[in-house]
Coordinates of C-alpha atoms and ligand atoms in Angstrom, one line a residue:
M1 CA 121.8 102.3 78.5
A2 CA 121.6 104.4 75.4
P3 CA 118.8 107.1 76.0
S4 CA 117.2 105.8 72.8
G5 CA 116.0 102.7 74.6
P6 CA 115.8 99.3 72.8
D7 CA 116.4 99.9 69.1
L8 CA 114.2 97.3 67.5
A9 CA 114.8 98.6 64.0
H10 CA 118.5 97.8 64.0
P11 CA 119.1 94.5 65.7
D12 CA 122.5 94.1 67.1
L13 CA 123.9 91.9 64.3
A14 CA 127.2 91.5 66.1
R15 CA 125.4 89.4 68.7
P16 CA 125.6 85.6 68.2
D17 CA 122.5 84.2 66.4
L18 CA 120.3 83.4 69.3
T19 CA 117.5 81.9 67.2
V20 CA 116.8 78.5 68.7
R21 CA 116.4 76.1 65.8
S22 CA 113.9 73.7 67.4
A23 CA 111.7 71.7 65.1
S24 CA 108.5 72.4 67.0
G25 CA 107.0 75.5 68.5
G26 CA 106.5 74.3 72.1
T27 CA 110.0 73.0 72.4
R28 CA 111.4 76.2 70.9
A29 CA 109.3 78.2 73.4
V30 CA 110.9 76.3 76.3
E31 CA 114.4 76.7 74.9
R32 CA 113.9 80.4 74.4
C33 CA 112.7 80.8 78.0
R34 CA 115.8 79.1 79.2
L35 CA 118.0 81.3 76.9
L36 CA 116.4 84.4 78.4
T37 CA 117.6 83.4 81.9
R38 CA 121.2 84.4 81.2
P39 CA 123.0 87.7 80.7
P40 CA 122.5 90.0 78.9
F41 CA 118.8 89.1 79.6
S42 CA 119.5 88.9 83.4
A43 CA 121.2 91.3 85.7
D44 CA 122.6 88.4 87.6
P45 CA 125.3 86.2 86.1
N46 CA 124.3 83.3 88.4
G47 CA 120.6 83.4 87.9
L48 CA 117.6 85.2 86.5
T49 CA 116.8 88.7 87.8
R50 CA 115.2 91.0 85.2
A51 CA 113.5 94.1 86.6
Y52 CA 111.4 96.6 84.7
L53 CA 113.2 99.3 82.6
T54 CA 116.7 97.9 83.3
P55 CA 119.4 97.0 80.7
A56 CA 118.4 93.3 81.0
H57 CA 114.8 94.3 80.2
A58 CA 115.9 96.3 77.2
E59 CA 118.1 93.3 75.9
A60 CA 115.2 90.9 76.4
C61 CA 113.0 93.3 74.4
R62 CA 115.5 93.4 71.6
Q63 CA 115.8 89.6 71.4
I64 CA 112.1 88.9 71.7
A65 CA 111.4 91.5 69.0
E66 CA 113.7 89.6 66.7
W67 CA 111.8 86.4 67.3
M68 CA 108.5 88.3 66.8
A69 CA 109.8 89.6 63.4
Q70 CA 110.8 86.1 62.4
A71 CA 107.2 85.0 63.1
G72 CA 105.8 87.6 60.7
M73 CA 105.0 90.2 63.4
E74 CA 105.7 93.9 63.6
P75 CA 107.3 94.6 67.0
R76 CA 107.1 98.0 68.9
I77 CA 107.8 99.3 72.3
D78 CA 104.8 101.2 73.7
A79 CA 104.9 104.3 76.0
A80 CA 105.0 102.2 79.1
G81 CA 107.9 100.0 78.0
N82 CA 105.8 97.0 76.9
L83 CA 107.0 95.1 73.9
I84 CA 104.1 94.5 71.5
G85 CA 104.2 92.4 68.4
R86 CA 101.3 92.6 66.0
Y87 CA 100.5 89.8 63.7
S88 CA 98.2 91.7 61.3
G89 CA 94.9 90.3 60.2
A90 CA 92.8 90.5 57.0
S91 CA 91.1 93.5 58.6
D92 CA 91.7 96.0 61.4
R93 CA 88.9 94.6 63.5
P94 CA 89.4 94.6 67.3
A95 CA 92.4 92.5 68.1
L96 CA 92.9 89.3 70.0
L97 CA 95.5 90.0 72.7
I98 CA 97.9 87.3 73.9
G99 CA 100.2 88.3 76.7
S100 CA 102.2 87.8 79.8
H101 CA 105.1 89.4 81.5
I102 CA 108.9 89.4 80.9
D103 CA 110.0 91.0 84.2
S104 CA 110.9 88.6 87.0
V105 CA 111.3 88.3 90.7
R106 CA 114.8 88.1 92.1
D107 CA 116.5 84.7 91.4
A108 CA 113.5 83.6 89.4
G109 CA 112.6 80.6 87.3
A110 CA 112.7 80.6 83.6
F111 CA 109.0 80.3 82.8
D112 CA 106.9 82.6 85.1
G113 CA 105.8 85.1 82.4
P114 CA 108.1 84.5 79.4
L115 CA 106.4 81.2 78.6
G116 CA 103.1 82.9 77.9
V117 CA 104.9 85.4 75.6
M118 CA 106.9 82.7 73.7
L119 CA 103.7 80.7 73.2
G120 CA 102.0 83.8 71.8
I121 CA 104.8 84.2 69.3
E122 CA 104.6 80.5 68.4
C123 CA 100.9 81.0 67.6
A124 CA 101.8 83.7 65.2
A125 CA 104.7 81.7 63.8
A126 CA 102.4 78.7 63.1
L127 CA 100.0 81.0 61.2
H128 CA 102.9 82.7 59.4
L129 CA 104.2 79.3 58.3
Q130 CA 100.9 78.6 56.7
G131 CA 100.7 82.1 55.2
R132 CA 97.5 82.5 57.1
R133 CA 96.0 85.9 58.0
L134 CA 93.0 85.8 60.4
P135 CA 90.0 88.1 60.2
F136 CA 91.5 90.0 63.2
P137 CA 95.0 91.0 64.2
I138 CA 96.8 89.3 67.1
D139 CA 98.8 91.5 69.4
V140 CA 101.3 89.6 71.6
I141 CA 102.2 91.8 74.6
A142 CA 105.3 91.2 76.7
F143 CA 104.4 93.3 79.8
G144 CA 107.4 95.1 81.3
D145 CA 106.2 95.1 84.9
E146 CA 104.0 92.5 86.5
E147 CA 105.9 91.4 89.5
G148 CA 106.5 94.8 91.0
S149 CA 110.0 93.7 91.8
R150 CA 111.5 97.2 91.2
F151 CA 108.9 99.8 92.0
P152 CA 106.4 99.6 94.9
A153 CA 103.5 98.7 92.6
S154 CA 102.8 95.6 90.5
M155 CA 101.2 95.1 87.1
L156 CA 102.0 98.7 86.3
T157 CA 102.3 98.2 82.6
S158 CA 99.2 96.0 82.0
R159 CA 97.3 98.7 84.0
A160 CA 98.7 101.2 81.5
V161 CA 97.4 99.1 78.6
A162 CA 94.1 98.5 80.3
G163 CA 93.7 102.2 81.1
T164 CA 93.2 101.7 84.9
L165 CA 96.1 103.8 86.1
D166 CA 95.9 107.3 87.6
P167 CA 98.7 109.8 87.0
A168 CA 99.4 109.7 90.8
D169 CA 100.3 106.0 90.4
L170 CA 103.4 107.1 88.5
A171 CA 104.9 109.2 91.3
I172 CA 107.0 106.3 92.5
A173 CA 110.7 105.5 92.9
D174 CA 112.6 102.2 93.3
G175 CA 114.7 101.2 96.3
D176 CA 117.7 103.2 95.0
G177 CA 115.6 106.4 94.7
V178 CA 115.4 106.2 90.9
T179 CA 112.0 107.6 89.9
L180 CA 109.8 105.9 87.4
A181 CA 110.3 109.0 85.2
E182 CA 114.0 108.7 85.3
A183 CA 113.9 105.0 84.6
L184 CA 111.6 105.6 81.6
A185 CA 113.9 108.3 80.2
G186 CA 116.8 105.7 80.4
F187 CA 114.5 103.4 78.3
G188 CA 113.9 106.1 75.8
R189 CA 110.3 106.8 77.0
D190 CA 108.7 109.9 78.5
A191 CA 106.7 109.5 81.7
G192 CA 104.4 112.3 80.4
T193 CA 103.2 109.9 77.7
F194 CA 103.0 106.8 79.9
L195 CA 99.2 106.7 80.0
S196 CA 99.1 106.8 76.2
A197 CA 99.9 103.1 76.2
R198 CA 96.2 102.6 76.9
Y199 CA 94.3 100.5 74.3
P200 CA 91.2 102.4 73.2
T201 CA 87.9 100.9 74.5
G202 CA 86.7 98.2 72.1
S203 CA 90.1 97.8 70.4
A204 CA 90.5 94.3 71.7
F205 CA 87.8 91.6 71.8
A206 CA 89.6 89.1 74.1
Y207 CA 92.8 88.6 76.1
L208 CA 94.4 85.1 76.4
E209 CA 97.2 84.4 78.8
A210 CA 99.1 81.1 79.1
H211 CA 101.1 80.7 82.3
I212 CA 102.6 78.0 84.4
E213 CA 100.2 77.0 87.3
Q214 CA 102.8 77.9 89.9
G215 CA 101.0 75.3 92.1
P216 CA 100.7 71.6 92.6
V217 CA 97.2 70.7 91.4
L218 CA 97.8 69.8 87.7
E219 CA 100.8 67.7 88.6
A220 CA 99.0 66.0 91.4
E221 CA 96.1 65.0 89.1
G222 CA 98.4 64.0 86.2
L223 CA 97.1 66.8 83.9
A224 CA 99.2 68.8 81.5
L225 CA 96.8 71.8 81.2
G226 CA 94.1 73.6 83.2
V227 CA 91.6 76.4 82.6
V228 CA 91.5 79.3 85.1
T229 CA 88.0 80.3 86.3
A230 CA 89.1 83.2 88.5
I231 CA 92.2 85.0 89.8
A232 CA 92.4 85.7 93.5
G233 CA 92.3 89.3 94.6
Q234 CA 95.1 90.9 96.6
R235 CA 95.7 93.6 99.2
R236 CA 99.2 94.7 100.0
L237 CA 100.2 96.7 103.1
A238 CA 103.5 98.5 104.0
V239 CA 103.8 98.4 107.9
T240 CA 106.2 100.2 110.2
F241 CA 106.7 99.6 113.9
T242 CA 108.6 102.4 115.6
G243 CA 109.9 101.7 119.1
T244 CA 113.1 102.9 120.9
P245 CA 116.5 101.8 119.9
G246 CA 118.6 101.0 123.0
H247 CA 121.8 99.5 124.3
A248 CA 121.5 95.7 124.2
G249 CA 123.5 95.4 127.4
T250 CA 121.8 98.0 129.6
S251 CA 118.1 98.1 128.4
A252 CA 116.0 96.2 130.9
M253 CA 113.7 93.7 129.3
T254 CA 110.7 95.1 131.0
L255 CA 111.4 98.7 129.8
R256 CA 112.2 97.9 126.2
R257 CA 110.2 99.1 123.2
D258 CA 111.6 96.6 120.8
A259 CA 110.2 97.1 117.3
L260 CA 111.4 93.6 116.1
A261 CA 109.7 91.8 119.0
A262 CA 106.5 93.6 118.0
A263 CA 107.0 92.6 114.3
A264 CA 107.7 89.0 115.2
E265 CA 104.4 88.9 117.1
A266 CA 102.7 90.5 114.1
V267 CA 104.1 87.9 111.7
L268 CA 102.7 85.1 113.8
A269 CA 99.3 86.9 114.0
V270 CA 99.2 87.1 110.2
E271 CA 99.9 83.4 109.9
R272 CA 97.3 82.6 112.6
I273 CA 94.6 84.7 110.9
A274 CA 95.2 83.2 107.5
R275 CA 95.3 79.6 108.7
A276 CA 92.0 80.2 110.4
G277 CA 90.3 81.2 107.1
P278 CA 89.2 79.1 104.1
D279 CA 91.8 77.2 102.1
D280 CA 92.1 79.8 99.4
L281 CA 92.9 82.6 102.0
V282 CA 96.7 83.2 102.1
A283 CA 98.7 85.9 103.8
T284 CA 102.4 86.5 103.6
V285 CA 105.1 88.7 105.2
G286 CA 107.6 88.7 102.4
R287 CA 109.9 91.6 103.1
L288 CA 111.2 92.8 106.5
S289 CA 113.9 95.3 107.4
V290 CA 115.3 96.1 110.9
A291 CA 116.9 99.4 111.9
P292 CA 119.5 100.1 113.0
G293 CA 120.3 96.5 112.4
A294 CA 123.3 96.2 114.8
T295 CA 124.0 93.2 117.1
N296 CA 124.2 95.3 120.2
V297 CA 121.2 97.6 119.6
V298 CA 117.6 96.9 120.5
P299 CA 115.7 97.4 117.2
G300 CA 114.1 100.8 117.1
R301 CA 112.3 100.4 113.8
V302 CA 111.0 97.6 111.6
D303 CA 109.4 98.0 108.1
F304 CA 107.7 95.0 106.6
T305 CA 105.1 94.1 104.0
I306 CA 101.9 92.1 104.4
E307 CA 99.9 90.8 101.5
G308 CA 96.7 88.9 101.6
R309 CA 94.8 87.0 98.9
A310 CA 91.6 85.1 98.5
G311 CA 89.3 84.0 95.7
A312 CA 86.5 86.3 97.1
D313 CA 87.2 89.9 98.0
M314 CA 84.9 89.7 101.1
V315 CA 87.2 86.9 102.5
R316 CA 90.3 88.9 101.7
D317 CA 88.9 92.1 103.2
R318 CA 87.7 90.4 106.4
A319 CA 91.2 88.9 107.0
T320 CA 92.8 92.2 106.3
A321 CA 90.6 93.9 108.9
E322 CA 91.5 91.2 111.4
I323 CA 95.2 91.7 110.7
L324 CA 95.0 95.5 111.1
A325 CA 93.2 95.0 114.4
A326 CA 96.0 92.6 115.6
L327 CA 98.7 95.1 114.6
D328 CA 96.9 97.8 116.6
T329 CA 96.7 95.6 119.7
I330 CA 100.3 94.6 119.5
G331 CA 101.5 98.2 119.1
A332 CA 99.4 99.4 122.0
A333 CA 100.4 96.6 124.3
R334 CA 104.1 97.3 123.7
G335 CA 103.9 101.1 123.5
I336 CA 105.2 101.0 119.9
A337 CA 104.0 103.4 117.2
L338 CA 102.3 101.7 114.2
A339 CA 102.0 103.1 110.7
V340 CA 100.2 101.2 107.9
E341 CA 100.0 102.2 104.2
E342 CA 97.9 100.2 101.7
T343 CA 100.1 99.9 98.6
Q344 CA 98.0 97.7 96.4
V345 CA 94.4 96.5 96.1
L346 CA 93.6 94.1 93.2
P347 CA 90.1 92.8 93.1
A348 CA 89.5 89.1 92.4
S349 CA 89.0 88.7 88.7
P350 CA 86.7 86.1 87.2
C351 CA 87.7 84.9 83.7
A352 CA 85.0 85.3 81.0
P353 CA 82.8 82.1 81.3
A354 CA 82.2 81.8 77.5
L355 CA 86.0 82.1 76.7
A356 CA 86.7 79.6 79.5
E357 CA 84.3 77.2 78.0
R358 CA 85.9 77.7 74.5
L359 CA 89.3 77.2 76.1
A360 CA 88.2 74.0 77.9
D361 CA 87.0 72.6 74.5
A362 CA 90.4 73.5 73.0
V363 CA 92.1 71.7 75.9
R364 CA 90.0 68.6 75.5
T365 CA 90.7 68.6 71.8
A366 CA 94.4 69.0 72.3
T367 CA 94.9 66.7 75.2
G368 CA 92.1 64.2 75.0
A369 CA 91.8 64.7 78.7
P370 CA 89.2 66.6 80.8
A371 CA 89.8 70.3 81.1
R372 CA 90.5 70.9 84.9
R373 CA 89.1 74.2 86.0
L374 CA 90.9 76.0 88.9
V375 CA 91.2 79.3 90.7
S376 CA 94.6 81.0 90.4
G377 CA 96.1 82.0 93.8
A378 CA 98.9 83.8 91.9
G379 CA 98.2 87.2 90.4
H380 CA 98.5 87.7 86.6
D381 CA 98.2 90.5 84.1
A382 CA 94.9 88.9 83.1
M383 CA 93.3 90.2 86.3
V384 CA 94.1 93.7 85.1
M385 CA 93.3 93.2 81.4
A386 CA 89.8 92.1 82.3
A387 CA 89.0 95.9 82.5
L388 CA 89.8 96.1 78.7
A389 CA 88.5 92.8 77.3
P390 CA 87.0 89.4 78.3
T391 CA 89.9 87.2 79.5
A392 CA 90.9 83.5 79.4
M393 CA 93.8 81.9 81.1
L394 CA 95.5 78.6 80.3
F395 CA 97.5 76.9 83.0
I396 CA 100.5 74.6 82.2
R397 CA 101.7 72.0 84.7
C398 CA 105.0 72.9 86.4
T399 CA 107.2 70.5 88.1
G400 CA 106.5 70.2 91.8
G401 CA 104.3 73.3 91.6
I402 CA 107.6 75.2 92.1
S403 CA 107.8 78.8 91.0
H404 CA 109.6 82.1 91.9
N405 CA 112.6 79.7 92.2
P406 CA 115.4 78.8 89.8
A407 CA 114.1 75.2 90.0
E408 CA 110.9 76.2 88.2
D409 CA 110.5 73.7 85.3
V410 CA 108.0 72.4 82.7
H411 CA 107.7 69.4 80.4
A412 CA 108.2 70.4 76.7
A413 CA 105.4 67.9 75.8
D414 CA 103.0 69.9 78.0
V415 CA 104.0 73.1 76.3
E416 CA 103.4 71.5 72.9
L417 CA 99.9 70.6 74.1
A418 CA 99.4 74.2 75.3
L419 CA 100.4 75.5 71.9
A420 CA 97.9 73.1 70.2
A421 CA 95.2 74.2 72.6
M422 CA 95.9 77.9 72.0
L423 CA 95.8 77.3 68.2
H424 CA 92.5 75.5 68.5
F425 CA 91.2 78.3 70.6
I426 CA 92.3 80.9 68.1
E427 CA 90.9 79.0 65.1
G428 CA 87.6 78.8 66.8
L429 CA 87.5 82.5 67.3
A430 CA 88.5 83.0 63.7
A431 CA 85.8 80.7 62.4
E432 CA 83.2 82.5 64.5
S433 CA 84.5 85.8 63.2
E434 CA 84.4 84.7 59.6
A435 CA 80.9 83.3 60.0
A436 CA 79.7 86.6 61.5
Ligands
HGY501 O1 102.7 87.7 93.0 C1 102.1 87.0 92.1 O2 101.1 86.3 92.3 C2 102.7 87.1 90.7 O3 103.7 86.1 90.6 N1 103.1 88.4 90.4
MN502 MN1 105.5 85.7 89.4
MN503 MN1 103.7 85.5 86.5

């Protein structure tokens, strides 16, 4: 990709007009999310994979920036590779931030992340259509990295905006050995200025994120929208078992130091410990690699990840301690070396009660139904942005609760209700600001 990164000033006019001409904002938001699942906005011609600082990410920034400009916003790419569209206000008071992420997991669904960005743009578009300027600016932020699908760290770019990153956090490389600094250079950004993406303290008065629930509760209860009360905390571990590779035909079973057998026992221990805890405690082994990986060789080394989550940090930490003890016991019993590195700790993050109450009112006004409150088991940029400003999260029903899966889907009618609720929420904040 051109070293200049996404050129937002000179949109690629040769590209077919990708503006989706939907009558209403919610439907247009859904159609735009679907549009962004295909090349050049995905690295995969057969599905959606869009990792941070890749050509697909740059193309998505270009396209979304065009949609932002059509909504009366001024788009820019910050030092961390986030796309930020400002809908300026009648004054330069602290801004309302509306955001979510535009990176994806591998073979992802269309709505996890982008729907929150598209809805933020639709809020600005609705105000723009009325020629309205609020007492405060609105910044819609399309975070470049939330999933951590490229580098061994997630929510890198919301942490940059929130100012919670250390320079040491930037010394990372992806699975191909490309460093963050090299990837940023390819995106037209300098790793040396990455931390300047930080919003100054007090520059934002609230952060709102709309996101699919990624779970079954709203659909099971026949509700279109929900209000998030808290986001579960996470801890992520990188684990290595090192045994002795050996000939599969001549290594006696009693003498083996089989790293994969140890890892298999560990995976079941993780499941057992999580199942024994409270309902909101979950733990997952999501990635595992075996070396040397030959049919006729006893595995000598296994690397795998463990991540644990719970609504309360104490529950998460107790389960993590039990898992670590189990790993030690398994390694000692099998004579296999164990190495564990903690790669991520994200504290549980409560949403701001006053904003949640305001959002619940907006949901009731928009839907005429009760505002269901729920804890989010999935992580979101909102849990990081809470360090910068009070946060509110709006959940949107998703079909079958399916997510991180191409089958991820929403009802356009629910997204219309989400847009209406967000506009009610914003109008309430504006009225309060004007009255102050
Ligand atoms: O992993 C998560 O909870 C989020 O989808 N990044
Ligand atoms: Mn996700
Ligand atoms: Mn997400």
